[in-house]
PDB file of C-alpha atoms in Angstrom:
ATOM      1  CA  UNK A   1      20.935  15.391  16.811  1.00  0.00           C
ATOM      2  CA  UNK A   2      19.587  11.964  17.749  1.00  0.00           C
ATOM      3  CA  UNK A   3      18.521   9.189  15.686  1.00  0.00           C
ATOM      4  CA  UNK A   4      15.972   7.107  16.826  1.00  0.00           C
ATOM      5  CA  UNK A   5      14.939   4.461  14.820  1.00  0.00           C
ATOM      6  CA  UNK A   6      11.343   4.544  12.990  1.00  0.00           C
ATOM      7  CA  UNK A   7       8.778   1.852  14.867  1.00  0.00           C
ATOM      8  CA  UNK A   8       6.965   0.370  12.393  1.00  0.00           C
ATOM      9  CA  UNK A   9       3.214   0.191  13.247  1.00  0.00           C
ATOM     10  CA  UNK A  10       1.095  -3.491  13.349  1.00  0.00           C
ATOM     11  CA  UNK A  11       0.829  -5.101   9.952  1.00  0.00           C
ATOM     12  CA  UNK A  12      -2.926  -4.095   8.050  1.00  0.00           C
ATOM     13  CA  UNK A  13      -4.700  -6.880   6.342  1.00  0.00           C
ATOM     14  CA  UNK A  14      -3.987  -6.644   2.840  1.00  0.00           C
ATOM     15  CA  UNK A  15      -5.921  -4.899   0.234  1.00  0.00           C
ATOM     16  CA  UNK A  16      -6.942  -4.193  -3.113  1.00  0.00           C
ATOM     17  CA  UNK A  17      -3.776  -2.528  -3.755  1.00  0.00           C
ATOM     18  CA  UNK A  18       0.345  -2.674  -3.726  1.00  0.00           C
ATOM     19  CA  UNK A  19       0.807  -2.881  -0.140  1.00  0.00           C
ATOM     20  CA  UNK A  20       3.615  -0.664  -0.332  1.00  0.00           C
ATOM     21  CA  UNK A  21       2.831   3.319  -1.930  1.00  0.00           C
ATOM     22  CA  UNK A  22       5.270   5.408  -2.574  1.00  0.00           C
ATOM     23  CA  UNK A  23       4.768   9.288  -3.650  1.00  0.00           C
ATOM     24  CA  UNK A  24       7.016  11.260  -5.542  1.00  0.00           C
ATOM     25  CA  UNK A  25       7.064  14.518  -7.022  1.00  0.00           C
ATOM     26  CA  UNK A  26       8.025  18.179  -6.804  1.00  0.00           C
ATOM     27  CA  UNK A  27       7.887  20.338  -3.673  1.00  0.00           C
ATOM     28  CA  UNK A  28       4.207  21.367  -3.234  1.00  0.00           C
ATOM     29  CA  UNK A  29       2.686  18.604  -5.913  1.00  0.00           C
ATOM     30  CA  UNK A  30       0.752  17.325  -2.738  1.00  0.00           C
ATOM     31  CA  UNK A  31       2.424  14.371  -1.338  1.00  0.00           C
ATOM     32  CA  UNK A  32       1.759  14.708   2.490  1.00  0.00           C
ATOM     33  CA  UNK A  33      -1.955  15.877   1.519  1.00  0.00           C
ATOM     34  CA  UNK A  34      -2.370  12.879  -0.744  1.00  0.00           C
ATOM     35  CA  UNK A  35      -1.233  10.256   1.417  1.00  0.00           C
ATOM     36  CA  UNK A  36      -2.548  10.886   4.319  1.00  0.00           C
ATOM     37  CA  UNK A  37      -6.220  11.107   2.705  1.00  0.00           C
ATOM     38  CA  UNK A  38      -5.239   7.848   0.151  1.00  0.00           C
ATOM     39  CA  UNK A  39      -3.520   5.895   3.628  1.00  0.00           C
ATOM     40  CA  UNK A  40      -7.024   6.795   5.553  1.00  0.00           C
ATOM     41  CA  UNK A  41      -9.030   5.081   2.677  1.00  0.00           C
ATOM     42  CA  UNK A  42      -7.262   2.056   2.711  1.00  0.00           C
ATOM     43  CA  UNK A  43      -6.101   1.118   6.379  1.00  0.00           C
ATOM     44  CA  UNK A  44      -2.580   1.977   5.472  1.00  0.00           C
ATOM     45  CA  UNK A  45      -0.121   3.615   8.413  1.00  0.00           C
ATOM     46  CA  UNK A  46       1.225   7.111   6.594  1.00  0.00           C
ATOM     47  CA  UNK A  47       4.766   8.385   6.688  1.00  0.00           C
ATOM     48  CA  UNK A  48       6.514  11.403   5.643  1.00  0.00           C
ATOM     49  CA  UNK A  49       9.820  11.048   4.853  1.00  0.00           C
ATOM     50  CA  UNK A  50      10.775  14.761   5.371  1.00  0.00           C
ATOM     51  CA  UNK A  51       9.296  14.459   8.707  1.00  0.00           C
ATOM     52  CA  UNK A  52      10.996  11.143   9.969  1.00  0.00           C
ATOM     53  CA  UNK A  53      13.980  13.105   9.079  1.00  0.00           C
ATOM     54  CA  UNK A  54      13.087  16.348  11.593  1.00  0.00           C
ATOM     55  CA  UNK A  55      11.654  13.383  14.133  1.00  0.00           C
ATOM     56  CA  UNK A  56      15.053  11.532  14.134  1.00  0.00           C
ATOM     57  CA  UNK A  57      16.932  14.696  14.051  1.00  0.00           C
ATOM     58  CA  UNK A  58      14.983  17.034  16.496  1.00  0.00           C
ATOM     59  CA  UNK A  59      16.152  19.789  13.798  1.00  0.00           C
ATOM     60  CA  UNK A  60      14.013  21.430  11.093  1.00  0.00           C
ATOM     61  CA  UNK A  61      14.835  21.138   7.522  1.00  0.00           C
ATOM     62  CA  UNK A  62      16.376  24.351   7.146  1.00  0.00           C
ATOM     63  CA  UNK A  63      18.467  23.648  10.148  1.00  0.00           C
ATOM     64  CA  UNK A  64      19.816  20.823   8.598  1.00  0.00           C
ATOM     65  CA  UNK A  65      20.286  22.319   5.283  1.00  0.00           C
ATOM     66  CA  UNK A  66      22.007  25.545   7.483  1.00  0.00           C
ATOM     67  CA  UNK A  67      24.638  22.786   9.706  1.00  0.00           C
ATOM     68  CA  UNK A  68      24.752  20.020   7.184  1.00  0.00           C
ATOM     69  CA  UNK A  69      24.412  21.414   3.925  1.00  0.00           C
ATOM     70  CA  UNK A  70      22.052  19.824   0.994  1.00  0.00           C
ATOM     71  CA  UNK A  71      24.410  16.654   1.020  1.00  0.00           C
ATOM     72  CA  UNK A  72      23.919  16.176   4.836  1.00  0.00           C
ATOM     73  CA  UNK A  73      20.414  16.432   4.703  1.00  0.00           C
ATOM     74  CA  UNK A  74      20.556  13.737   1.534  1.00  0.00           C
ATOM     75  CA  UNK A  75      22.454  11.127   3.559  1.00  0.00           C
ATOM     76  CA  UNK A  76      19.749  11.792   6.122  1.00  0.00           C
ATOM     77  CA  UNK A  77      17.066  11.090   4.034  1.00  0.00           C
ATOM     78  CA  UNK A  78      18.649   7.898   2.359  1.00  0.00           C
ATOM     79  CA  UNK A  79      18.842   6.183   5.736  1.00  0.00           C
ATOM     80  CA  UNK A  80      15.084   7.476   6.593  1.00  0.00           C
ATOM     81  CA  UNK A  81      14.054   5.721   2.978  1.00  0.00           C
ATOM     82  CA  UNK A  82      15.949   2.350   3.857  1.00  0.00           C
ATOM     83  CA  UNK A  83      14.065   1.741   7.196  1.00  0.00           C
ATOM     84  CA  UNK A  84      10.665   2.351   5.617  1.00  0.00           C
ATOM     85  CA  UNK A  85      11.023   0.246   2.958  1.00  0.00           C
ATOM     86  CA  UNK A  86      11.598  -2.625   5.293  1.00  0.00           C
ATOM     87  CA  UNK A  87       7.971  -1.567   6.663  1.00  0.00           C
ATOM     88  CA  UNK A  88       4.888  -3.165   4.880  1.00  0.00           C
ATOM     89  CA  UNK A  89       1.104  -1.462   4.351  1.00  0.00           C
ATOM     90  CA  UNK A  90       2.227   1.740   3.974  1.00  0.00           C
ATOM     91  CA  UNK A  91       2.235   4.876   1.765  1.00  0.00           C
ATOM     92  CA  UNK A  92       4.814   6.785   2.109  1.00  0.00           C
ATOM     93  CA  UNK A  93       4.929  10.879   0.913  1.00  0.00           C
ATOM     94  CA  UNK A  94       8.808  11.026  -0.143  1.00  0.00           C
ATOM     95  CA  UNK A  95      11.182  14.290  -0.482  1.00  0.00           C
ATOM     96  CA  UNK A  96      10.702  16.263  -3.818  1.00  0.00           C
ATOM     97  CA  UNK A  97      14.849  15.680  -4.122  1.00  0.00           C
ATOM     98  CA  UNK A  98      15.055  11.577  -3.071  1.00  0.00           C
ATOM     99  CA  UNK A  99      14.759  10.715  -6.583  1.00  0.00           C
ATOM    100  CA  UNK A 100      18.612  12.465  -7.084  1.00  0.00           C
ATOM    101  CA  UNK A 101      20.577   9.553  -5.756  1.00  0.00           C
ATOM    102  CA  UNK A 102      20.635   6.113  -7.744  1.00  0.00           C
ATOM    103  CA  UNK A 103      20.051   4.191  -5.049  1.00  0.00           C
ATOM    104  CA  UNK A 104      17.511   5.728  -3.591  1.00  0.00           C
ATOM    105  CA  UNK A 105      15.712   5.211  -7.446  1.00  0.00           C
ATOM    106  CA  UNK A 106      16.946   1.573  -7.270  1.00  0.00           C
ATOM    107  CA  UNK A 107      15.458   0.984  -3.401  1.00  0.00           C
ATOM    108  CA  UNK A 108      11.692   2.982  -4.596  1.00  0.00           C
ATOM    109  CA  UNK A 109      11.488   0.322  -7.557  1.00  0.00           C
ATOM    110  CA  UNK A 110      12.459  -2.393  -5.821  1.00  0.00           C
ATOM    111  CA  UNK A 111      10.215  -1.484  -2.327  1.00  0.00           C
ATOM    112  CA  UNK A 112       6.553  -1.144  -3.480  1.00  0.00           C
ATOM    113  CA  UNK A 113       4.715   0.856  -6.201  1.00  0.00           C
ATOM    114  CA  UNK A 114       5.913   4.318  -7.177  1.00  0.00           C
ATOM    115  CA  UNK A 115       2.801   7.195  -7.863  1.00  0.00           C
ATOM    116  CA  UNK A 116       4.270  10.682  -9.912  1.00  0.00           C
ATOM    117  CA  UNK A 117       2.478  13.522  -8.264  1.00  0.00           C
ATOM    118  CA  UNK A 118       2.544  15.493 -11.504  1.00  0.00           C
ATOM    119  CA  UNK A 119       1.986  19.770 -11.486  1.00  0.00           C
ATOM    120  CA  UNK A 120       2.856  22.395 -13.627  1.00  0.00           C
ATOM    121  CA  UNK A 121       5.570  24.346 -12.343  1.00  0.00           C
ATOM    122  CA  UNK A 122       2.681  27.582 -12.180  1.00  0.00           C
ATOM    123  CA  UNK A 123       0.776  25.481  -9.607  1.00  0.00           C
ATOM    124  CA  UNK A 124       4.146  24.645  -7.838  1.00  0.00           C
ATOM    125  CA  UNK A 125       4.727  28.239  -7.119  1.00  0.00           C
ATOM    126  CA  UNK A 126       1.376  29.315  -6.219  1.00  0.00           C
ATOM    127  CA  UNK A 127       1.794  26.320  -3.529  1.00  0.00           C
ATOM    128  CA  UNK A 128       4.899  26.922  -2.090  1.00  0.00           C
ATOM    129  CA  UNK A 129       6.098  30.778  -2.462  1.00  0.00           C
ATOM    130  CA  UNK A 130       4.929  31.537   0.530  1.00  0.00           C
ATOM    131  CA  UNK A 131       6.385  28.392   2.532  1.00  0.00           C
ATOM    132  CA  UNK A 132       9.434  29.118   4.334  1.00  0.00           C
ATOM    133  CA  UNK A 133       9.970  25.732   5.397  1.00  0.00           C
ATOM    134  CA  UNK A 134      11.516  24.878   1.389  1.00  0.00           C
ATOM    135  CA  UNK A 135      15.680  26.185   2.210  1.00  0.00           C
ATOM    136  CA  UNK A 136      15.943  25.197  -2.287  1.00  0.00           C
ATOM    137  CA  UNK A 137      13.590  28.022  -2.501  1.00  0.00           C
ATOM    138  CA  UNK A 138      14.932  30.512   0.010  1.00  0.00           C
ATOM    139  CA  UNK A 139      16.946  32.736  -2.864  1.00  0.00           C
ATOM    140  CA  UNK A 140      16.554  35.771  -4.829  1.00  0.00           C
ATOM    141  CA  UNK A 141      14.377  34.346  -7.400  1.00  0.00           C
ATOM    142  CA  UNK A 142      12.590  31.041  -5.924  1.00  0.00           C
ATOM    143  CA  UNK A 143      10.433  30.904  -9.506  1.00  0.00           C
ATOM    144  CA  UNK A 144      13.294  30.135 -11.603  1.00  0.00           C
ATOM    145  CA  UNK A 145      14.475  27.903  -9.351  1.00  0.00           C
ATOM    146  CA  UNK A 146      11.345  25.619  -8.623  1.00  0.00           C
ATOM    147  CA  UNK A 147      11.660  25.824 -12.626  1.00  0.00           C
ATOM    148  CA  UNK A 148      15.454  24.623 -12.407  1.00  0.00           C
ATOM    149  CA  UNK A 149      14.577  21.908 -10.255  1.00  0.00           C
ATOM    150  CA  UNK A 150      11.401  20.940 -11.814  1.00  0.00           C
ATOM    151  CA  UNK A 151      13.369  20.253 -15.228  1.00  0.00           C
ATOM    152  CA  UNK A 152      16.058  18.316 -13.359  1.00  0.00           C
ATOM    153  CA  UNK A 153      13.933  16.161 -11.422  1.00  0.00           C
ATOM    154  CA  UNK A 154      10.833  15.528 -13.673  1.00  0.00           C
ATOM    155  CA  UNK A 155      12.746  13.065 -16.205  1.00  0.00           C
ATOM    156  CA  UNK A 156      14.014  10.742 -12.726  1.00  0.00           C
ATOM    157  CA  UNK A 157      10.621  10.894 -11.465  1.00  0.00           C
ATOM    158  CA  UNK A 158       9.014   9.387 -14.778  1.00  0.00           C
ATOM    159  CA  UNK A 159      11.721   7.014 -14.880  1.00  0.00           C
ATOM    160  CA  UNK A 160      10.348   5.185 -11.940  1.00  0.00           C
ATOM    161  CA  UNK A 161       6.996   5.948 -11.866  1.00  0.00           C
ATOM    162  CA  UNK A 162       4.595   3.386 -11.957  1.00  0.00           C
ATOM    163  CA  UNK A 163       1.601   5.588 -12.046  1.00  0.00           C
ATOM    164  CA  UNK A 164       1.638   9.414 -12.760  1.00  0.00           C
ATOM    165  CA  UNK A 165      -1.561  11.604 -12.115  1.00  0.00           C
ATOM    166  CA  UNK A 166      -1.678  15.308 -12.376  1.00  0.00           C
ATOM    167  CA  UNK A 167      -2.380  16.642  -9.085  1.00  0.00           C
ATOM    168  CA  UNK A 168      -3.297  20.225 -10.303  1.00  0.00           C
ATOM    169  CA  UNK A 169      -6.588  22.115  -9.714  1.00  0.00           C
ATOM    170  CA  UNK A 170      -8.050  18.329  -8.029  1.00  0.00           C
ATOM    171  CA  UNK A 171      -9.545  18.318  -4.901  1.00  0.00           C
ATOM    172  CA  UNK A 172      -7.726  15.984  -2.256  1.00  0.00           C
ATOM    173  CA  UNK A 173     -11.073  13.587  -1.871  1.00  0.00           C
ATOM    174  CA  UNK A 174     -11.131  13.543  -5.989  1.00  0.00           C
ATOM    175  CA  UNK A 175      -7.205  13.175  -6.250  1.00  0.00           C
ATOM    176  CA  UNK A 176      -7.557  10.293  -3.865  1.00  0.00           C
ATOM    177  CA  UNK A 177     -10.231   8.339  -5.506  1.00  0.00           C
ATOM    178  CA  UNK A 178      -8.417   8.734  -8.706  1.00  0.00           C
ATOM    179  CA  UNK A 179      -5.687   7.563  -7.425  1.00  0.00           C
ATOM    180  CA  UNK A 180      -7.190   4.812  -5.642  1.00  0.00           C
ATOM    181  CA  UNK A 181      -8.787   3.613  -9.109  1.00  0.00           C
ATOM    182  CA  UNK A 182      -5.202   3.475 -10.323  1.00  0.00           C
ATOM    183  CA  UNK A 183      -3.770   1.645  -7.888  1.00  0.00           C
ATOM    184  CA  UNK A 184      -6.179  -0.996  -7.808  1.00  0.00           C
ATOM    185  CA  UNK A 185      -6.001  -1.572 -11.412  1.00  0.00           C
ATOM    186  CA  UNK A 186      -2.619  -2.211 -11.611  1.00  0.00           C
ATOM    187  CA  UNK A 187      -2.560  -4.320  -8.655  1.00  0.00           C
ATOM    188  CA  UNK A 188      -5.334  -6.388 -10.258  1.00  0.00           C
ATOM    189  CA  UNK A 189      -3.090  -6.880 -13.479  1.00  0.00           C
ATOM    190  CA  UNK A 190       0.026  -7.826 -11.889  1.00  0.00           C
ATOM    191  CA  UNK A 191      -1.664 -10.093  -9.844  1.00  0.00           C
ATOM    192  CA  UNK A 192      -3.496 -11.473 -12.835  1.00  0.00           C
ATOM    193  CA  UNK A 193      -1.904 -14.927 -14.178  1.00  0.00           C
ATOM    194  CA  UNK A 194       0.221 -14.766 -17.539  1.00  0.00           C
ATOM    195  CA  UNK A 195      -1.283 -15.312 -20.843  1.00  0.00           C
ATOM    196  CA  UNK A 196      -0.523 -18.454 -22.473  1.00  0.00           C
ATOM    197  CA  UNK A 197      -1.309 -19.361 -25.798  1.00  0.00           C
ATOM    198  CA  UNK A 198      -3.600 -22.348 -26.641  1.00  0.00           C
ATOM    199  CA  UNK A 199      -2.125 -25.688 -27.060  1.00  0.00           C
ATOM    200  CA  UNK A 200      -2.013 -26.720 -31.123  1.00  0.00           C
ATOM    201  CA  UNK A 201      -4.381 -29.287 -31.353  1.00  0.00           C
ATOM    202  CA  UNK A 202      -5.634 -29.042 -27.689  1.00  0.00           C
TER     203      UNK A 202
END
């Protein structure tokens, strides 16, 4: 397995939103859909973490998972996060699982702003039980455990967030707008000046 680094792509002029984006969320919430549409709209250069891992590696996922085990395929991802978020203008579609390790949590908050893809586990499964690409899912009964991991993860995901939009029964162009709304909103209030209270006697 190889590991060639990521080349960032030329700098966009900045927009109406964070110039960093980062997705998070659950297997199947809609990440890689999301982003691409949402990086389209605003002139941003898309990545998928997953597949910067499989690019660098030259293995699938499940190969990794298979050679390396879950903690391999982790470390893998960690070093994938750290060279995007040295990239600017970009949205990134992260791994359902990067939220597990502190710093990854610590590098998200500190790297741009953080969107919760947020789905019920129902519309999870009806998304991904017939993906064979998801190696957490490949088990007797792949319900319970999208259920397992959806209760694990869900609290680390809020935690960060800075945005969270439900991302069930939305079309992708409606999702994105949405989304877009968001984004600029809070862009437009952290960029805003501080309050200050009148002078007495001013």
């Amino acid at each position: 397995m190889s590991d060639a680094p990521i080349e960032p792509l030329p700098d966009v002029p900045a927009n109406i939103v964070p110039a960093n984006i980062f997705l998070i969320g659950m297997m199947g919430a809609g990440k890689t859909s999301v982003g691409r549409v949402l990086a389209k709209r605003l002139g941003k250069a898309f990545y998928d973490s997953d597949h910067e891992v499989v690019r660098r590696t030259g293995a699938t996922i499940p190969l990794i998972f298979e050679i390396e085990g879950e903690a391999g395929f982790r470390t893998r991802e960690t070093a994938v996060l750290g060279e995007l978020a040295q990239l600017q203008n970009i949205v990134v579609a992260t791994g359902g699982g990067i939220v597990l390790r502190e710093e990854n949590r610590a590098l998200l908050k500190r790297s741009g702003c953080i969107v919760y893809l947020r789905a019920t586990v129902h519309e999870l499964w009806q998304r991904t039980r017939h993906d064979k690409n998801r190696p957490l899912l490949q088990i007797a009964d792949p319900q319970a455990k999208l259920a397992e991991l959806h209760a694990m993860r869900d609290p680390l995901y809020l935690e960060i967030a800075d945005i969270v939009i439900d991302s069930s029964r939305q079309s992708l162009r409606n999702l994105a707008c949405a989304l877009e709304s968001k984004l600029a909103l809070r862009h437009r209030c952290s960029a805003a000046p501080p309050l200050t209270s009148a002078t007495p006697g001013a």
